[in-house]
Coordinates of N, CA and C in Angstrom, one line a residue:
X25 N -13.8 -9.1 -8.5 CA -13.3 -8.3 -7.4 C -14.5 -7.9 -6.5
X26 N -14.3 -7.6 -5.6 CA -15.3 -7.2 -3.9 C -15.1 -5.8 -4.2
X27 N -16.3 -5.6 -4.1 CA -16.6 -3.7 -3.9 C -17.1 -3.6 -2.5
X28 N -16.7 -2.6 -1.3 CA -17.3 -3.0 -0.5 C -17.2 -1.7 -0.1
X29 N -18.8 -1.3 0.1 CA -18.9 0.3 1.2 C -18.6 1.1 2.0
X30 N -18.4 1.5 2.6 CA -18.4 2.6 3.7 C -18.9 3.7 3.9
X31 N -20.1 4.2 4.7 CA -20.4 5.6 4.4 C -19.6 6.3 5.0
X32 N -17.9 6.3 5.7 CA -17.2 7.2 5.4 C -16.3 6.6 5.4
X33 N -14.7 7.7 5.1 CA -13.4 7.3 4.8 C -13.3 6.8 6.4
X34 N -13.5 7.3 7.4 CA -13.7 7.3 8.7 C -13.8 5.5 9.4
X35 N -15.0 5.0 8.5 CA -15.2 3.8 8.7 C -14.7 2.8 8.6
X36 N -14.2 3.2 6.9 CA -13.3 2.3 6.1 C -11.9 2.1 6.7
X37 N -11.3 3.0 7.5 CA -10.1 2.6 8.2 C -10.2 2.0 9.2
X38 N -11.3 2.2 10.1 CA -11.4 1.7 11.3 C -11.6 -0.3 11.4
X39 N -12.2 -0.3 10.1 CA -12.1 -1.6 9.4 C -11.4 -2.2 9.3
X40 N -10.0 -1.5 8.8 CA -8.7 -2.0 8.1 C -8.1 -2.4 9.7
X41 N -8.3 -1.0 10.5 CA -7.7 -1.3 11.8 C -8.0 -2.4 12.8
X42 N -9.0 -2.7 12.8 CA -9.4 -4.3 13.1 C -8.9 -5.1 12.7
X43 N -8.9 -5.3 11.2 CA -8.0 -6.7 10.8 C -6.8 -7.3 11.1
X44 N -6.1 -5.3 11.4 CA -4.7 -5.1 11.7 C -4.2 -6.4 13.5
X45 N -5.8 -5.9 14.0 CA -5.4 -6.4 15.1 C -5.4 -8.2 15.2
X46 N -6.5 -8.5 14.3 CA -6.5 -10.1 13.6 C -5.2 -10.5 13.3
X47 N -4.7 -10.2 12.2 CA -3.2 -10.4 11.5 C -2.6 -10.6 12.5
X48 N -2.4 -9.0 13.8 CA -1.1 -9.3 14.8 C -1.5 -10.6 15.5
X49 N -2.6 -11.6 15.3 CA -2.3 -12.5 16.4 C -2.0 -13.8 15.8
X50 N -1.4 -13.8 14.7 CA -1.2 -15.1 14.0 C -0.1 -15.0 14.5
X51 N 0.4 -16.2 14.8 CA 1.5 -16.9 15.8 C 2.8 -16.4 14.5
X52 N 3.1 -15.7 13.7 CA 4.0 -15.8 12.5 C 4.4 -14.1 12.2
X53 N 5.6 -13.8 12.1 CA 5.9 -12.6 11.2 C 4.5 -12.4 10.0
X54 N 3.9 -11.5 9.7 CA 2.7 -10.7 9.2 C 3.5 -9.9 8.1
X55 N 3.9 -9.7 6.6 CA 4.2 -8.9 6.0 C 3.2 -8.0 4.9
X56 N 3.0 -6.3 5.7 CA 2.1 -5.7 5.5 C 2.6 -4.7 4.7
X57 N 2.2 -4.5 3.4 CA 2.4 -3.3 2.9 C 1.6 -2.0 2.7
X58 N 2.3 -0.9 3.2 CA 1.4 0.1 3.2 C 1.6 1.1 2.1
X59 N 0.7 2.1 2.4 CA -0.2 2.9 0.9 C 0.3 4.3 1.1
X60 N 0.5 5.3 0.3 CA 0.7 6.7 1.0 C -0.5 8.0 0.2
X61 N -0.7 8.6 0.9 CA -2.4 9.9 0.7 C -2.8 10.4 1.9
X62 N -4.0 10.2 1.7 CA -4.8 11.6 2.8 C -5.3 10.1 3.1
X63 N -6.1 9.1 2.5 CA -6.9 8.2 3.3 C -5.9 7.6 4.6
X64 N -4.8 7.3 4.0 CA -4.0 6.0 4.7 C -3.8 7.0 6.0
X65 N -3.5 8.2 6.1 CA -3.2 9.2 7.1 C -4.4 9.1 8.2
X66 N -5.6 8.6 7.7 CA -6.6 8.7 8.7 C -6.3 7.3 9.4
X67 N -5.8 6.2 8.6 CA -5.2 5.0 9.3 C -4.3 4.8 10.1
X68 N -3.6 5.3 10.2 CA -2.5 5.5 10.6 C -2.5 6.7 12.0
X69 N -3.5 7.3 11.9 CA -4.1 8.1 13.3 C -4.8 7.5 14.2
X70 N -5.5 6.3 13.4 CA -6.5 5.6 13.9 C -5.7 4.6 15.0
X71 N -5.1 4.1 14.2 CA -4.2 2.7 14.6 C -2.9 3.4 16.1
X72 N -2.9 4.4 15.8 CA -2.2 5.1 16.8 C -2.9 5.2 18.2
X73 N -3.9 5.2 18.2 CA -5.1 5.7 19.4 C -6.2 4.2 19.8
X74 N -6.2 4.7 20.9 CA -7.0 3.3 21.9 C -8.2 2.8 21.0
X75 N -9.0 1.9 20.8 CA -7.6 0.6 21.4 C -6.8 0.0 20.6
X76 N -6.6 0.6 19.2 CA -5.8 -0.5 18.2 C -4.3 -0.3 18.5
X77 N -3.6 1.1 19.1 CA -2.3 1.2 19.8 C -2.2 0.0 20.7
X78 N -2.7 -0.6 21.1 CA -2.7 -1.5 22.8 C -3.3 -3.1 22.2
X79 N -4.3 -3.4 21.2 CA -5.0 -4.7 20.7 C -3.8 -5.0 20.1
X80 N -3.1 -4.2 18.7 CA -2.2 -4.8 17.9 C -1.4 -5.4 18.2
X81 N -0.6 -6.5 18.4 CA 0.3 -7.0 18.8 C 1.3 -6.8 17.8
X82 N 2.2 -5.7 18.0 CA 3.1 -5.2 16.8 C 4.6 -5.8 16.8
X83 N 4.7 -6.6 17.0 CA 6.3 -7.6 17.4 C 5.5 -8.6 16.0
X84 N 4.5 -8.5 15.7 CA 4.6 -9.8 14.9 C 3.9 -9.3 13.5
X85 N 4.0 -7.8 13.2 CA 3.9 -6.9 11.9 C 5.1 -6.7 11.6
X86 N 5.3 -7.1 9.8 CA 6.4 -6.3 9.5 C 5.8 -5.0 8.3
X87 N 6.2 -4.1 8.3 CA 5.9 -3.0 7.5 C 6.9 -2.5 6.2
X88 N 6.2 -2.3 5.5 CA 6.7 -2.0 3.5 C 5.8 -0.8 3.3
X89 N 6.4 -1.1 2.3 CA 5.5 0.4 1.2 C 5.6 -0.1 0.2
X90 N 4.4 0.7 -0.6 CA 3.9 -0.2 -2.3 C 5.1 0.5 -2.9
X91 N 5.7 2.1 -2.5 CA 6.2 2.7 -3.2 C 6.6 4.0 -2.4
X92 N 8.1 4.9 -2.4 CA 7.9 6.1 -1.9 C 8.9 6.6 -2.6
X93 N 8.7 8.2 -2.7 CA 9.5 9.2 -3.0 C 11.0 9.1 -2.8
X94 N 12.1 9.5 -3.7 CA 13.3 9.6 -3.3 C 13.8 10.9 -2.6
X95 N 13.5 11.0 -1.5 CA 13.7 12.4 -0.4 C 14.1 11.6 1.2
X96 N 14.3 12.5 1.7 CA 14.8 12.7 3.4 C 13.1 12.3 3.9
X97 N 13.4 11.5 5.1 CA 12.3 11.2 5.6 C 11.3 11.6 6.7
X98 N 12.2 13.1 6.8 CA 11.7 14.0 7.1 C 11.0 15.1 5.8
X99 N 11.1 14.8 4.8 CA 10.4 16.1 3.7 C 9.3 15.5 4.0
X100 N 7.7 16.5 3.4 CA 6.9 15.6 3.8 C 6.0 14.9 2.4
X101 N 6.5 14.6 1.5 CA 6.5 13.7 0.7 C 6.9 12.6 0.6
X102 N 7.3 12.2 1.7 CA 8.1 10.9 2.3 C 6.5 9.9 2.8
X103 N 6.7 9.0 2.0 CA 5.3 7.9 2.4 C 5.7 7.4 4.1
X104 N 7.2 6.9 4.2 CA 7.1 6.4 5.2 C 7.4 7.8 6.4
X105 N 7.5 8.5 5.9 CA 8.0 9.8 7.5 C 6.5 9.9 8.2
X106 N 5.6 10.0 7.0 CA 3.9 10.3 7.4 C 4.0 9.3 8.7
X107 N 4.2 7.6 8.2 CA 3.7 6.8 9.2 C 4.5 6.7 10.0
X108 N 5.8 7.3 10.5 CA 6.7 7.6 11.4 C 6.1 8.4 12.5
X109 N 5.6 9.5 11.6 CA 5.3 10.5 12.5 C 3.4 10.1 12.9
X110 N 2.7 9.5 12.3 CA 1.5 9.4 12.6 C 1.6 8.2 13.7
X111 N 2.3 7.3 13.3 CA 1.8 6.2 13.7 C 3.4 4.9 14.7
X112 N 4.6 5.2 14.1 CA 5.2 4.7 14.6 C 5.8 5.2 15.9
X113 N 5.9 6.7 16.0 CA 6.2 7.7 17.0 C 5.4 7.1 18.2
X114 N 4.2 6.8 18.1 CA 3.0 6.3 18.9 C 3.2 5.4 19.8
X115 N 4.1 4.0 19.2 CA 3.7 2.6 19.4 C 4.5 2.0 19.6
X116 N 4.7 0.8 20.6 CA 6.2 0.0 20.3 C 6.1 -1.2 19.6
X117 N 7.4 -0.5 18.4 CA 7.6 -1.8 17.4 C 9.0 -1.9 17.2
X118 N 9.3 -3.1 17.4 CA 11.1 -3.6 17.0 C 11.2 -2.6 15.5
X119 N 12.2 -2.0 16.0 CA 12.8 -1.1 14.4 C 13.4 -1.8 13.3
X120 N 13.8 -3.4 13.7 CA 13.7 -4.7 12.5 C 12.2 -4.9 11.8
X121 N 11.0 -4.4 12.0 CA 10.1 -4.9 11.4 C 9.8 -3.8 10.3
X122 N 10.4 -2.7 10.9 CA 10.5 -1.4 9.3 C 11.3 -1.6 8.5
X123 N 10.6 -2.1 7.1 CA 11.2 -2.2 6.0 C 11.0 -0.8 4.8
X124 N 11.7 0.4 5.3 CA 11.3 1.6 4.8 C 12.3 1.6 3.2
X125 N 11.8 2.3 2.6 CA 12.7 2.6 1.2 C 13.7 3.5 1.4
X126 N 15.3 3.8 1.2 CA 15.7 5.0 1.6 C 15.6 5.9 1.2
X127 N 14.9 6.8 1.0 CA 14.7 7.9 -0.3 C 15.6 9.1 -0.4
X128 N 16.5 8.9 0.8 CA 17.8 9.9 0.7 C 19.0 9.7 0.3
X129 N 18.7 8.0 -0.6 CA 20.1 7.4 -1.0 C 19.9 7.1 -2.6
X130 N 20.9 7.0 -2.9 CA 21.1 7.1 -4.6 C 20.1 6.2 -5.0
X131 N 19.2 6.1 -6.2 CA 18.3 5.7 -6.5 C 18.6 4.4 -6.9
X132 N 19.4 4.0 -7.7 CA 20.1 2.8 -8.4 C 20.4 1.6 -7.3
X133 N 21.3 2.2 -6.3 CA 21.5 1.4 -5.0 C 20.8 1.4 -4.3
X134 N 19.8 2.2 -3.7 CA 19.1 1.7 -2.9 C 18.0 0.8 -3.6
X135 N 17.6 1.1 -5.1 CA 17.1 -0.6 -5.7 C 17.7 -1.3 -5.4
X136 N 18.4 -1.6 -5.7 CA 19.6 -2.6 -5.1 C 19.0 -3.1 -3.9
X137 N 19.7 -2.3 -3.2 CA 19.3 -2.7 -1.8 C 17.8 -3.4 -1.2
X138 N 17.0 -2.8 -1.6 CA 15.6 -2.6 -1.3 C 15.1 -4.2 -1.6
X139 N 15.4 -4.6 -2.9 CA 15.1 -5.6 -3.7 C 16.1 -7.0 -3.4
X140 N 17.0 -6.6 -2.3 CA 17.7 -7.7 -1.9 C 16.8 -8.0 -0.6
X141 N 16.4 -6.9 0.1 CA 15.7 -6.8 1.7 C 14.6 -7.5 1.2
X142 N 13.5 -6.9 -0.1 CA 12.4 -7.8 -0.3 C 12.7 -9.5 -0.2
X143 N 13.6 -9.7 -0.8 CA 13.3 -11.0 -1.7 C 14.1 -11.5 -0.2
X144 N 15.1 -11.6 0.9 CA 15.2 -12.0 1.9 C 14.4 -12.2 3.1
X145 N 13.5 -10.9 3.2 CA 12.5 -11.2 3.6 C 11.0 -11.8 4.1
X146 N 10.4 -11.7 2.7 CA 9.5 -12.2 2.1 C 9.4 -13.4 1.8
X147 N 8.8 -14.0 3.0 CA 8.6 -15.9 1.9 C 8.0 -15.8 0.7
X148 N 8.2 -16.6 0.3 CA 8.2 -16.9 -1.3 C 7.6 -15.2 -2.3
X149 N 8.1 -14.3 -1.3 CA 8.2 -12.8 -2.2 C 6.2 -12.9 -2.2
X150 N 5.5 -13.4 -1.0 CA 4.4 -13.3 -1.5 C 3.6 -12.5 0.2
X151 N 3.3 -11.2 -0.4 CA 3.1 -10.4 1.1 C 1.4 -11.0 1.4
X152 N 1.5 -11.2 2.7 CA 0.2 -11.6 3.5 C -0.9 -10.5 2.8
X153 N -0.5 -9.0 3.2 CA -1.7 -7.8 2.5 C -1.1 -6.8 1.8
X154 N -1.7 -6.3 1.1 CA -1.1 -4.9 0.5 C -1.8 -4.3 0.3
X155 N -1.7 -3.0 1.0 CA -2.6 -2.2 1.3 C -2.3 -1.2 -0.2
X156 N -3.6 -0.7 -0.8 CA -2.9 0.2 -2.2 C -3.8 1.4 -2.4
X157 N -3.5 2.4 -3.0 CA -4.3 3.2 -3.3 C -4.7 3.7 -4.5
X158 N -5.3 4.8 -5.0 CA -5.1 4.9 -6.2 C -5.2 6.6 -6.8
X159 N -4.7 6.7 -7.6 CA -4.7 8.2 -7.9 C -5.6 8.8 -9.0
X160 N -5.7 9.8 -9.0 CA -7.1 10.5 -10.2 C -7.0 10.6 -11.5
X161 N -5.2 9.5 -11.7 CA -5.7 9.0 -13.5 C -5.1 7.6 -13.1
X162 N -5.8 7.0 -12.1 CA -5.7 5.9 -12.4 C -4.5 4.6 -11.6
X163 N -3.5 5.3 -11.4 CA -2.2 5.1 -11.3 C -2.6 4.5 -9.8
X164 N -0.9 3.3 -9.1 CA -1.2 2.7 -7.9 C -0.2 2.8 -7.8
X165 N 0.1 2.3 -6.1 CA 2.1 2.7 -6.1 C 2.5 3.9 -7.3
X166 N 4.1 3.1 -7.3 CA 4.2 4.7 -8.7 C 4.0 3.8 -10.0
X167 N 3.3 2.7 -10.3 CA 2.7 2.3 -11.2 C 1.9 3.2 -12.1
X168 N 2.1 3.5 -13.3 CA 1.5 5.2 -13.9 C 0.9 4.6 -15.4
X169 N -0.1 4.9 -16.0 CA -0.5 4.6 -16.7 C 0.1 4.8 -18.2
X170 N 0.1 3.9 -18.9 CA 1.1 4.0 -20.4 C 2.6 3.8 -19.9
X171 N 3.5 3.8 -18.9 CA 4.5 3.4 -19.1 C 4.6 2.1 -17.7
X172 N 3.8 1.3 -17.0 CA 3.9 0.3 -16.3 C 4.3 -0.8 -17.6
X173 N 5.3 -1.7 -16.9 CA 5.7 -3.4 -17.5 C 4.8 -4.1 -16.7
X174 N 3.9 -4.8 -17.1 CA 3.1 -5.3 -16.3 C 4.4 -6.8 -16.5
X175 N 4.7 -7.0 -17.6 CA 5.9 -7.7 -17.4 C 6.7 -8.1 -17.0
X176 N 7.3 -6.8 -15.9 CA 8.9 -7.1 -15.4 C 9.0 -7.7 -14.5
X177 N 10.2 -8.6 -14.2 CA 9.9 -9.3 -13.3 C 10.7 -9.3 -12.3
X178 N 11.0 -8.3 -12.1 CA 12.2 -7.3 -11.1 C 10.5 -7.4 -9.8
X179 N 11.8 -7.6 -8.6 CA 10.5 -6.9 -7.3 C 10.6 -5.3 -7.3
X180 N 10.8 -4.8 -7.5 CA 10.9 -3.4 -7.5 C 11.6 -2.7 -9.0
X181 N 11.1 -1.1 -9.3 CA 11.7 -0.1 -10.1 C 11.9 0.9 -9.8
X182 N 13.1 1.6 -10.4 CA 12.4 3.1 -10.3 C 11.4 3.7 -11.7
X183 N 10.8 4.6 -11.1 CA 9.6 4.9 -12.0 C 9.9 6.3 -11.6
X184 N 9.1 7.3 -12.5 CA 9.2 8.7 -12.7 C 7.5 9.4 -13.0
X185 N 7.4 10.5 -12.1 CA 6.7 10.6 -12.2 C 6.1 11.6 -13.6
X186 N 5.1 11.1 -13.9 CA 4.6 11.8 -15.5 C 4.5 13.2 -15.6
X187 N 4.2 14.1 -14.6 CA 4.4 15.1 -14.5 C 5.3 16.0 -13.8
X188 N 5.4 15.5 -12.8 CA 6.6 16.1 -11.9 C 7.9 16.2 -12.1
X189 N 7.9 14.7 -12.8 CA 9.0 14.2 -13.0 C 9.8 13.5 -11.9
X190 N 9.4 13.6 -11.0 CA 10.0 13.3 -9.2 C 10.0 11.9 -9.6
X191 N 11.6 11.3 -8.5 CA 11.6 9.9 -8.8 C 11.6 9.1 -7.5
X192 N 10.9 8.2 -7.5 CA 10.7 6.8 -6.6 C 11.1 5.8 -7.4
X193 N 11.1 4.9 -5.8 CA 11.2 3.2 -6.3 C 9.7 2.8 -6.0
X194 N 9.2 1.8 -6.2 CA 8.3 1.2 -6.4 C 8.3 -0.4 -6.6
X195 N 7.5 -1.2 -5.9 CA 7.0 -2.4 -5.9 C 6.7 -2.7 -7.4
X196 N 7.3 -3.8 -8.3 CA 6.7 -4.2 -9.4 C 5.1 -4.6 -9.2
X197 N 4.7 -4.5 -10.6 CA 3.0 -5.3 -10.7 C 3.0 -6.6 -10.5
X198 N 4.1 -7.0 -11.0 CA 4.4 -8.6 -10.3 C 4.4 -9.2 -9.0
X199 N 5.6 -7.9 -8.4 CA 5.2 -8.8 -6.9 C 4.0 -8.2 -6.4
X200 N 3.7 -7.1 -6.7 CA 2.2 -6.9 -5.7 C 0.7 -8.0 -6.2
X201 N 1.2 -8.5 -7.7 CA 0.1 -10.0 -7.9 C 0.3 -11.0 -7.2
X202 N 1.5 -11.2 -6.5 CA 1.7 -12.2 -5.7 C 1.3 -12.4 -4.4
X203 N 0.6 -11.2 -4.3 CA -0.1 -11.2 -2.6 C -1.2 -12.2 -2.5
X204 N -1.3 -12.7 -1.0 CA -2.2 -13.0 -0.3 C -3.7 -12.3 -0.7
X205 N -3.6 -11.3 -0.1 CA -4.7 -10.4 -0.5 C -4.3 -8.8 -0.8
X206 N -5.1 -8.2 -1.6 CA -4.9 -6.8 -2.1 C -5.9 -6.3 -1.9
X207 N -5.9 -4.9 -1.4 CA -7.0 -4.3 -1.2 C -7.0 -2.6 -1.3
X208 N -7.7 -2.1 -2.4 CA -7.3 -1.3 -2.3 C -8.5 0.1 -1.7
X209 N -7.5 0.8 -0.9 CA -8.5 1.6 -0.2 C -9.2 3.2 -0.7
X210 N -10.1 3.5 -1.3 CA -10.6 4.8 -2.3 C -11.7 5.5 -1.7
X211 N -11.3 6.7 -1.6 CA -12.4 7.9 -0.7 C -12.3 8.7 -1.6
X212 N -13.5 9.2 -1.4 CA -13.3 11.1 -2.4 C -14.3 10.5 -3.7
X213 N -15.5 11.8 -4.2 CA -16.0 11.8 -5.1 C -15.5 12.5 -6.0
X214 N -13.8 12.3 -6.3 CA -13.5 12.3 -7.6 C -13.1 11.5 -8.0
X215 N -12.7 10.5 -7.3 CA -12.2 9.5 -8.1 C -13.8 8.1 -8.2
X216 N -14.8 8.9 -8.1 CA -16.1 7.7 -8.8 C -16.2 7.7 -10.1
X217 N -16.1 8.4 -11.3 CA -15.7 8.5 -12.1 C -14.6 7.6 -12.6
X218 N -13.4 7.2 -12.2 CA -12.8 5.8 -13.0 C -13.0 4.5 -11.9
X219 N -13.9 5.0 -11.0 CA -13.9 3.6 -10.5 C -15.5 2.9 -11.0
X220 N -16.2 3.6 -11.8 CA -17.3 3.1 -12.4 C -16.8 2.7 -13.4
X221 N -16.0 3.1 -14.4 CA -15.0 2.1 -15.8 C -13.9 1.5 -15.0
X222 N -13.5 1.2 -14.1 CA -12.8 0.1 -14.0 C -14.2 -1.3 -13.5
X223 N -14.8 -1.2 -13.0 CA -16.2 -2.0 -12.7 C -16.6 -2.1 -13.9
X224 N -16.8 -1.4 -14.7 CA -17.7 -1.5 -15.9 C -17.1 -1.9 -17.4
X225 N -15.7 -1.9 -17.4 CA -14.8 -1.8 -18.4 C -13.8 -3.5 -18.1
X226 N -13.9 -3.9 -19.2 CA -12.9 -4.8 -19.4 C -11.4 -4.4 -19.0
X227 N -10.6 -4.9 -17.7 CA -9.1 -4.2 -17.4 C -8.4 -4.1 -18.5
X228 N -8.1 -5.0 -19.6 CA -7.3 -5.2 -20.4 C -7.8 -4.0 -21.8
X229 N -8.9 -3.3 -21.3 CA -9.2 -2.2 -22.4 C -8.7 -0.6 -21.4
X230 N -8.2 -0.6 -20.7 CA -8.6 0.9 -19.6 C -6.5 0.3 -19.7
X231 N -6.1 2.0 -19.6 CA -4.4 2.1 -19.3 C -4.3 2.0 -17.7
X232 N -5.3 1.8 -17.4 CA -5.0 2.1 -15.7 C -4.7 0.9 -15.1
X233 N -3.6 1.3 -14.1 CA -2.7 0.1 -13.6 C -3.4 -0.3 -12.2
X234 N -4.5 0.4 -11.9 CA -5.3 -0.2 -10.5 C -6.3 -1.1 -11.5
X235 N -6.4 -0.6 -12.2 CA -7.9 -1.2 -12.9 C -7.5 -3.1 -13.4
X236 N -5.6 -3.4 -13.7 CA -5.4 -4.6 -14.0 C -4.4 -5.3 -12.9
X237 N -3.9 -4.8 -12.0 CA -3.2 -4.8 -11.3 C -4.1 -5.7 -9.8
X238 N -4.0 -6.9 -9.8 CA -4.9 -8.3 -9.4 C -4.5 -9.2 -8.3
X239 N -4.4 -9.7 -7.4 CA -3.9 -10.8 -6.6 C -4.0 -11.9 -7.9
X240 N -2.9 -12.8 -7.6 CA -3.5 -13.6 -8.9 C -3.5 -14.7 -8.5
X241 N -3.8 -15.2 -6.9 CA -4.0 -16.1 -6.5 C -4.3 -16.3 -4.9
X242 N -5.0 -15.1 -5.1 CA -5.4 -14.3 -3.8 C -7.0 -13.7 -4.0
X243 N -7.1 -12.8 -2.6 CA -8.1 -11.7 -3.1 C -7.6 -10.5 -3.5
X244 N -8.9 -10.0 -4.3 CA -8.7 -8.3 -4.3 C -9.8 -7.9 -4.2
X245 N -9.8 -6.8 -3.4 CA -10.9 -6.1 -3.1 C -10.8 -4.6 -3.1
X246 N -11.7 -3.7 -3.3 CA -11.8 -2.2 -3.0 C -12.4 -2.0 -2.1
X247 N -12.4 -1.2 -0.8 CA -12.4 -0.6 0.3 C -13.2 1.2 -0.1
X248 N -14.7 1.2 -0.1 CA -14.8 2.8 -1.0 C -15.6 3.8 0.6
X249 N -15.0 4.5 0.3 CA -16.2 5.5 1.0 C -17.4 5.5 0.2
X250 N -18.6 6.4 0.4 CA -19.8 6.5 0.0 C -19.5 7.3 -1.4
X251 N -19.0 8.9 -1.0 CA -18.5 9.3 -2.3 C -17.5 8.9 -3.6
X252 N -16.6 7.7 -3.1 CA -16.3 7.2 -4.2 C -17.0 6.2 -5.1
X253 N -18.1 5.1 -4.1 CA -18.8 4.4 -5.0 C -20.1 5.5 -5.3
X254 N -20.5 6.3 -5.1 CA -21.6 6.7 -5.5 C -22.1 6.5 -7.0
X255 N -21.3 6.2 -7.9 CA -21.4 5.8 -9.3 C -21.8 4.5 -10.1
X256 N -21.4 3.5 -8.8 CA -21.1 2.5 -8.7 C -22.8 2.0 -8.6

């Protein structure tokens, strides 16, 4: 895997947001999945504002989520309301190319649903990028450490969160190995600490679902600010 710098979170999006504008010029539907946190929020501000609002050519992005909350998309725990309100509010894009989760509809059926949209969607269910994050034990989408099927071979689950208990759907580990490229994006000097044992540790010894969670016929790469590789 690619470890790759940034002396800030600042930088590291503005990165992302260039590529964004690469992607939009491939002559083809672009299937992009995005991340939900504090980093992605600075992307999504970014991408909003000159000149990536006006470079992107956004008729030829389609937009996903690794994973969001089951709420209104207005609470603000909603992955996709964030980029609604950061970033879609902003910009013109055919409202066919949002592929949002419903998080205000029964959980059962909107799997259902969600996992018919993927797999119709999605050529061969295999997304061009996926953008991912990761959390301070470890955890990506709602992929959670000790109870992920790295197995299943469902495009999607619902999962529960280990402490909250709050429930989402979520992107299987399966279909997010089937990407083109993966990349996931890490800021903050608390999380240098499990990004030095995932670098340093065999994945298949660590419970953490970022740490084995792989393109598996793609790239994968990490995207760090300064404070997260500092360890590194």
């Amino acid at each position: 895997m690619n470890y790759i710098t940034f002396p800030t979170a600042q930088a590291a999006v503005e990165k992302i947001a260039q590529e964004f504008v690469l992607y939009s010029q491939l002559d083809r539907p672009v299937h992009i999945s995005l991340s939900g946190g504090s980093t992605p929020k600075l992307l999504f501000k970014t991408l909003a504002t000159p000149p990536f609002n006006t470079k992107v050519r956004w008729e030829n992005l389609h937009f996903w989520w690794g994973d969001d909350r089951m709420v209104v998309p207005s609470d603000p725990e909603s992955n996709y309301g964030e980029v609604q309100k950061l970033l879609f509010d902003h910009i013109r894009i055919p409202v066919e190319n949002i592929h949002r989760i419903r998080g205000e509809e029964n959980p059962d059926q909107e799997l259902a649903r969600f996992s018919a949209e993927l797999t119709a969607c999605v050529p061969n269910l295999e997304f061009d990028w996926i953008i991912l994050g990761m959390g301070s034990d470890g955890h990506t989408a709602s992929l959670f450490p000790h109870q992920t099927n790295f197995a299943d071979e469902n495009v999607a689950l619902i999962a529960k969160h280990p402490e909250s208990g709050q429930i989402r759907i979520s992107k299987s580990a399966k279909l997010i190995e089937q990407a083109k490229r993966i990349t996931y994006l890490v800021t903050g000097s608390a999380k240098a600490e499990i990004l030095k044992q995932i670098k340093t540790t065999p994945a298949e010894q660590l419970p953490y679902p970022a740490a084995r969670i792989r393109a598996k016929n793609g790239i994968t790469e990490w995207y760090l600010d300064a404070d997260a590789a500092k360890l590194l």
